[in-house]
């Protein structure tokens, strides 16, 4: 009889960890023991997974004893310290942080696009891409396979949950301050009303959009923008792909959206692009503007696919397509893709 591999969820009490437990309860039950691991202050809590109450244990070296696969949903610095520990104990680590994504010895995997690289893991670690990259890359991977991608221009419209619980709490609090007021009609009135309550954002997000996500990098680029560029190149196997990205934070709780201008090697047709998108696993084509049908975060939140609409050929370039894509940044953008990678690894035990 095939042994069912054991699984650890590190960061089980966090925002992504909570979604992960839901996903593990919804997907095929392929795991043996599921061990929930979190910081010492969370040890002893009980969380529901697969219909059972499981007690959370503290993050220690001993916590990985007997674990086959360890999914990490923790900050970069925690993953950087503890993922090698788990790997040294014999677990295959699937890491959702940014700590290892650009490590040449760590595969960066999106199962619908490049599942074949998951076994190339000399460090025993597999990385999960950033939520913004994941909101578009399944659709782009399918189009690239058919047309050959030459360059990419992207603008993101990112939900506040991308900044964690603090982002969600900040927007909710700001909305309570501006609801039912006349704010937003004169320069700086929203900023003055909200004061210092901007949370993880440099400016208010309520009644506003903020053209910044991440931390400062060279020449004025943000870390979030560089992640989209670097990760897209690595996932698609196009190390010199020209990519330009502007990341914008918007007053949406969950669900990242992106506008995409993609140039290909040869002339493209909307009909062929729609056919590809409509038949790609993990993608939903929802595109009838005349009927008011196109994806929005309010529609796709809580769902797993990448939703694509507004598919057009560029007006001035027959080799380019314009798209609008949407995805739940906590599901496919984080927890689901991590779970899918873990399932690929689990299949090696059969």
Coordinates of C-alpha atoms in Angstrom, one line a residue, residues 32-281:
X32 CA -1.2 11.3 6.3
X33 CA -0.6 13.4 9.4
X34 CA -0.9 17.2 9.0
X35 CA 1.2 19.0 11.6
X36 CA 0.4 22.7 12.3
X37 CA 3.4 24.8 13.2
X38 CA 3.6 28.4 14.3
X39 CA 5.4 30.8 16.6
X40 CA 5.7 29.8 20.3
X41 CA 3.1 32.3 21.3
X42 CA 0.5 30.4 19.1
X43 CA 1.5 27.0 20.4
X44 CA -1.4 25.2 22.0
X45 CA -4.1 26.7 19.8
X46 CA -6.4 24.3 18.0
X47 CA -7.3 24.8 14.4
X48 CA -9.7 22.9 12.1
X49 CA -8.3 21.0 9.1
X50 CA -10.0 18.2 7.3
X51 CA -12.8 18.2 9.8
X52 CA -10.5 17.7 12.8
X53 CA -9.2 19.9 15.5
X54 CA -5.4 19.9 15.4
X55 CA -3.2 21.5 18.1
X56 CA -0.5 24.0 16.9
X57 CA 3.0 23.2 17.9
X58 CA 5.9 25.7 18.3
X59 CA 8.4 26.2 15.5
X60 CA 11.5 24.2 16.6
X61 CA 13.9 21.8 14.9
X62 CA 12.1 18.9 16.5
X63 CA 8.8 20.0 15.0
X64 CA 10.0 18.7 11.6
X65 CA 10.8 15.1 12.8
X66 CA 9.1 12.6 10.5
X67 CA 7.8 15.3 8.1
X68 CA 7.9 14.6 4.3
X69 CA 6.7 17.9 3.0
X70 CA 6.7 21.3 4.8
X71 CA 4.8 24.2 3.4
X72 CA 6.0 27.6 4.7
X73 CA 3.6 30.6 4.9
X74 CA 5.8 32.9 7.0
X75 CA 7.8 36.1 6.5
X76 CA 11.0 36.0 4.5
X77 CA 13.4 36.2 7.5
X78 CA 11.6 33.3 9.2
X79 CA 11.7 31.2 6.0
X80 CA 15.4 32.0 5.4
X81 CA 16.2 30.7 8.9
X82 CA 13.9 27.7 9.2
X83 CA 13.4 26.3 5.6
X84 CA 17.0 24.9 5.5
X85 CA 16.5 23.4 8.9
X86 CA 13.4 21.5 7.7
X87 CA 15.2 20.4 4.5
X88 CA 18.1 19.1 6.6
X89 CA 15.6 17.1 8.6
X90 CA 14.5 15.4 5.4
X91 CA 11.4 17.4 4.4
X92 CA 10.9 18.8 1.0
X93 CA 10.2 22.5 1.7
X94 CA 7.6 24.4 -0.4
X95 CA 8.2 28.1 0.5
X96 CA 5.7 30.9 0.0
X97 CA 8.1 33.6 1.0
X98 CA 10.5 35.6 -1.2
X99 CA 13.5 34.2 0.5
X100 CA 14.5 31.7 -2.1
X101 CA 12.6 32.6 -5.3
X102 CA 15.6 33.9 -7.2
X103 CA 18.1 31.3 -5.9
X104 CA 19.4 29.4 -9.0
X105 CA 19.3 26.2 -7.0
X106 CA 15.6 26.6 -6.0
X107 CA 12.9 26.0 -8.7
X108 CA 10.2 28.6 -8.9
X109 CA 7.1 26.6 -9.8
X110 CA 3.6 27.3 -11.2
X111 CA 2.2 23.8 -11.8
X112 CA 0.2 24.8 -14.9
X113 CA 3.3 26.4 -16.5
X114 CA 6.5 24.6 -15.4
X115 CA 5.7 21.6 -13.3
X116 CA 8.7 19.7 -14.9
X117 CA 11.2 21.7 -12.8
X118 CA 9.8 20.7 -9.4
X119 CA 12.3 17.8 -9.1
X120 CA 15.3 20.0 -9.7
X121 CA 15.8 21.0 -6.1
X122 CA 19.4 20.4 -4.9
X123 CA 18.6 22.4 -1.7
X124 CA 15.4 20.5 -1.0
X125 CA 13.4 23.7 -1.4
X126 CA 10.8 24.7 -4.0
X127 CA 9.7 28.3 -4.1
X128 CA 6.2 29.7 -4.7
X129 CA 6.0 33.0 -6.7
X130 CA 4.7 36.3 -5.5
X131 CA 0.9 36.8 -5.5
X132 CA 1.1 39.5 -8.2
X133 CA 3.0 37.3 -10.5
X134 CA 0.6 34.4 -9.9
X135 CA -2.4 36.6 -10.7
X136 CA -1.3 36.6 -14.4
X137 CA 1.3 34.0 -15.1
X138 CA -0.9 31.0 -15.8
X139 CA -2.7 32.9 -18.6
X140 CA 0.6 34.3 -19.9
X141 CA 2.3 30.9 -19.8
X142 CA -0.4 29.5 -22.1
X143 CA -0.2 32.4 -24.5
X144 CA 3.6 32.2 -24.5
X145 CA 3.5 28.5 -25.3
X146 CA 1.5 29.3 -28.5
X147 CA 2.8 32.6 -29.6
X148 CA 6.3 33.1 -28.0
X149 CA 6.4 36.1 -25.6
X150 CA 8.8 38.9 -26.6
X151 CA 8.0 41.7 -24.1
X152 CA 5.6 42.6 -21.3
X153 CA 4.2 45.8 -19.9
X154 CA 2.1 45.4 -16.8
X155 CA 0.2 47.6 -14.3
X156 CA -1.1 46.0 -11.2
X157 CA -4.0 47.0 -9.0
X158 CA -3.3 45.2 -5.7
X159 CA -5.6 44.4 -2.8
X160 CA -4.6 45.5 0.7
X161 CA -4.5 41.9 1.9
X162 CA -1.3 41.6 -0.1
X163 CA 0.2 43.5 2.9
X164 CA -1.2 40.9 5.4
X165 CA -3.7 41.4 8.2
X166 CA -2.3 44.8 8.9
X167 CA -3.3 45.9 5.4
X168 CA -6.9 44.6 5.8
X169 CA -7.2 46.2 9.2
X170 CA -5.9 49.5 8.0
X171 CA -8.4 49.7 5.1
X172 CA -11.3 48.7 7.3
X173 CA -10.4 51.4 9.8
X174 CA -9.9 54.1 7.2
X175 CA -13.3 53.2 5.6
X176 CA -15.0 53.7 8.9
X177 CA -13.5 57.2 9.1
X178 CA -14.5 58.3 5.7
X179 CA -17.9 56.6 5.2
X180 CA -20.8 59.0 5.1
X181 CA -18.6 62.1 4.8
X182 CA -17.9 64.5 2.0
X183 CA -14.2 63.6 2.1
X184 CA -12.4 63.2 -1.2
X185 CA -13.6 66.5 -2.6
X186 CA -10.7 68.8 -1.7
X187 CA -6.9 68.4 -1.7
X188 CA -5.5 66.5 1.3
X189 CA -8.9 66.1 3.1
X190 CA -8.7 62.3 3.3
X191 CA -5.1 62.5 4.5
X192 CA -6.0 64.9 7.2
X193 CA -9.0 62.9 8.4
X194 CA -7.0 59.7 8.5
X195 CA -3.9 61.2 10.0
X196 CA -1.1 58.8 10.8
X197 CA -3.3 55.7 10.4
X198 CA -1.8 54.7 7.1
X199 CA -0.7 51.3 8.4
X200 CA 1.7 49.5 6.0
X201 CA 1.0 52.0 3.2
X202 CA 2.7 55.4 2.6
X203 CA -0.7 57.1 1.9
X204 CA -4.4 56.4 2.6
X205 CA -5.9 53.7 0.5
X206 CA -9.5 54.6 1.3
X207 CA -11.0 56.8 -1.4
X208 CA -7.5 56.6 -3.0
X209 CA -5.0 54.6 -5.1
X210 CA -1.4 54.5 -4.1
X211 CA 1.2 54.0 -6.9
X212 CA 3.5 52.0 -4.6
X213 CA 3.8 48.5 -3.3
X214 CA 6.9 47.1 -1.6
X215 CA 10.2 48.7 -0.6
X216 CA 12.5 51.0 -2.6
X217 CA 14.9 49.4 -5.0
X218 CA 17.5 51.0 -7.4
X219 CA 16.4 53.8 -9.7
X220 CA 13.0 54.3 -8.1
X221 CA 11.6 50.8 -8.8
X222 CA 9.8 49.0 -6.0
X223 CA 10.5 45.5 -4.7
X224 CA 7.1 44.4 -5.8
X225 CA 7.7 45.6 -9.4
X226 CA 11.1 43.8 -9.5
X227 CA 9.5 40.6 -8.2
X228 CA 7.0 40.5 -11.1
X229 CA 9.9 41.1 -13.6
X230 CA 12.4 38.6 -12.2
X231 CA 9.9 35.9 -11.4
X232 CA 8.1 36.0 -14.8
X233 CA 11.5 35.6 -16.5
X234 CA 12.4 32.6 -14.3
X235 CA 9.0 30.8 -14.6
X236 CA 8.8 31.2 -18.3
X237 CA 12.4 30.4 -18.9
X238 CA 13.0 33.8 -20.6
X239 CA 16.0 35.3 -18.7
X240 CA 16.2 38.4 -20.9
X241 CA 12.5 39.1 -21.4
X242 CA 11.9 42.9 -21.4
X243 CA 9.4 43.6 -18.6
X244 CA 8.1 46.9 -17.3
X245 CA 5.9 47.0 -14.3
X246 CA 4.0 49.6 -12.2
X247 CA 2.4 48.4 -9.0
X248 CA -0.5 50.2 -7.5
X249 CA -2.4 49.6 -4.2
X250 CA -6.2 50.0 -4.4
X251 CA -9.0 50.0 -1.8
X252 CA -9.9 46.3 -2.4
X253 CA -9.6 43.8 0.4
X254 CA -8.8 40.7 -1.6
X255 CA -8.1 40.1 -5.3
X256 CA -5.3 41.5 -7.4
X257 CA -5.9 42.8 -10.9
X258 CA -3.5 43.6 -13.7
X259 CA -3.6 45.2 -17.1
X260 CA -1.2 43.4 -19.5
X261 CA 0.3 44.5 -22.8
X262 CA 2.1 41.4 -24.2
X263 CA 4.1 41.4 -27.4
X264 CA 4.8 38.1 -29.2
X265 CA 7.1 36.8 -31.9
X266 CA 4.5 36.8 -34.7
X267 CA 1.1 38.2 -35.5
X268 CA -1.7 37.2 -33.1
X269 CA -5.4 37.0 -33.4
X270 CA -8.0 37.5 -30.7
X271 CA -9.9 34.4 -31.8
X272 CA -6.9 32.2 -31.3
X273 CA -6.0 33.9 -28.0
X274 CA -9.5 33.4 -26.7
X275 CA -9.5 29.7 -27.7
X276 CA -6.2 29.2 -25.8
X277 CA -7.4 31.0 -22.7
X278 CA -10.8 29.3 -22.7
X279 CA -9.2 25.8 -22.7
X280 CA -6.2 26.4 -20.3
X281 CA -6.5 24.7 -16.9

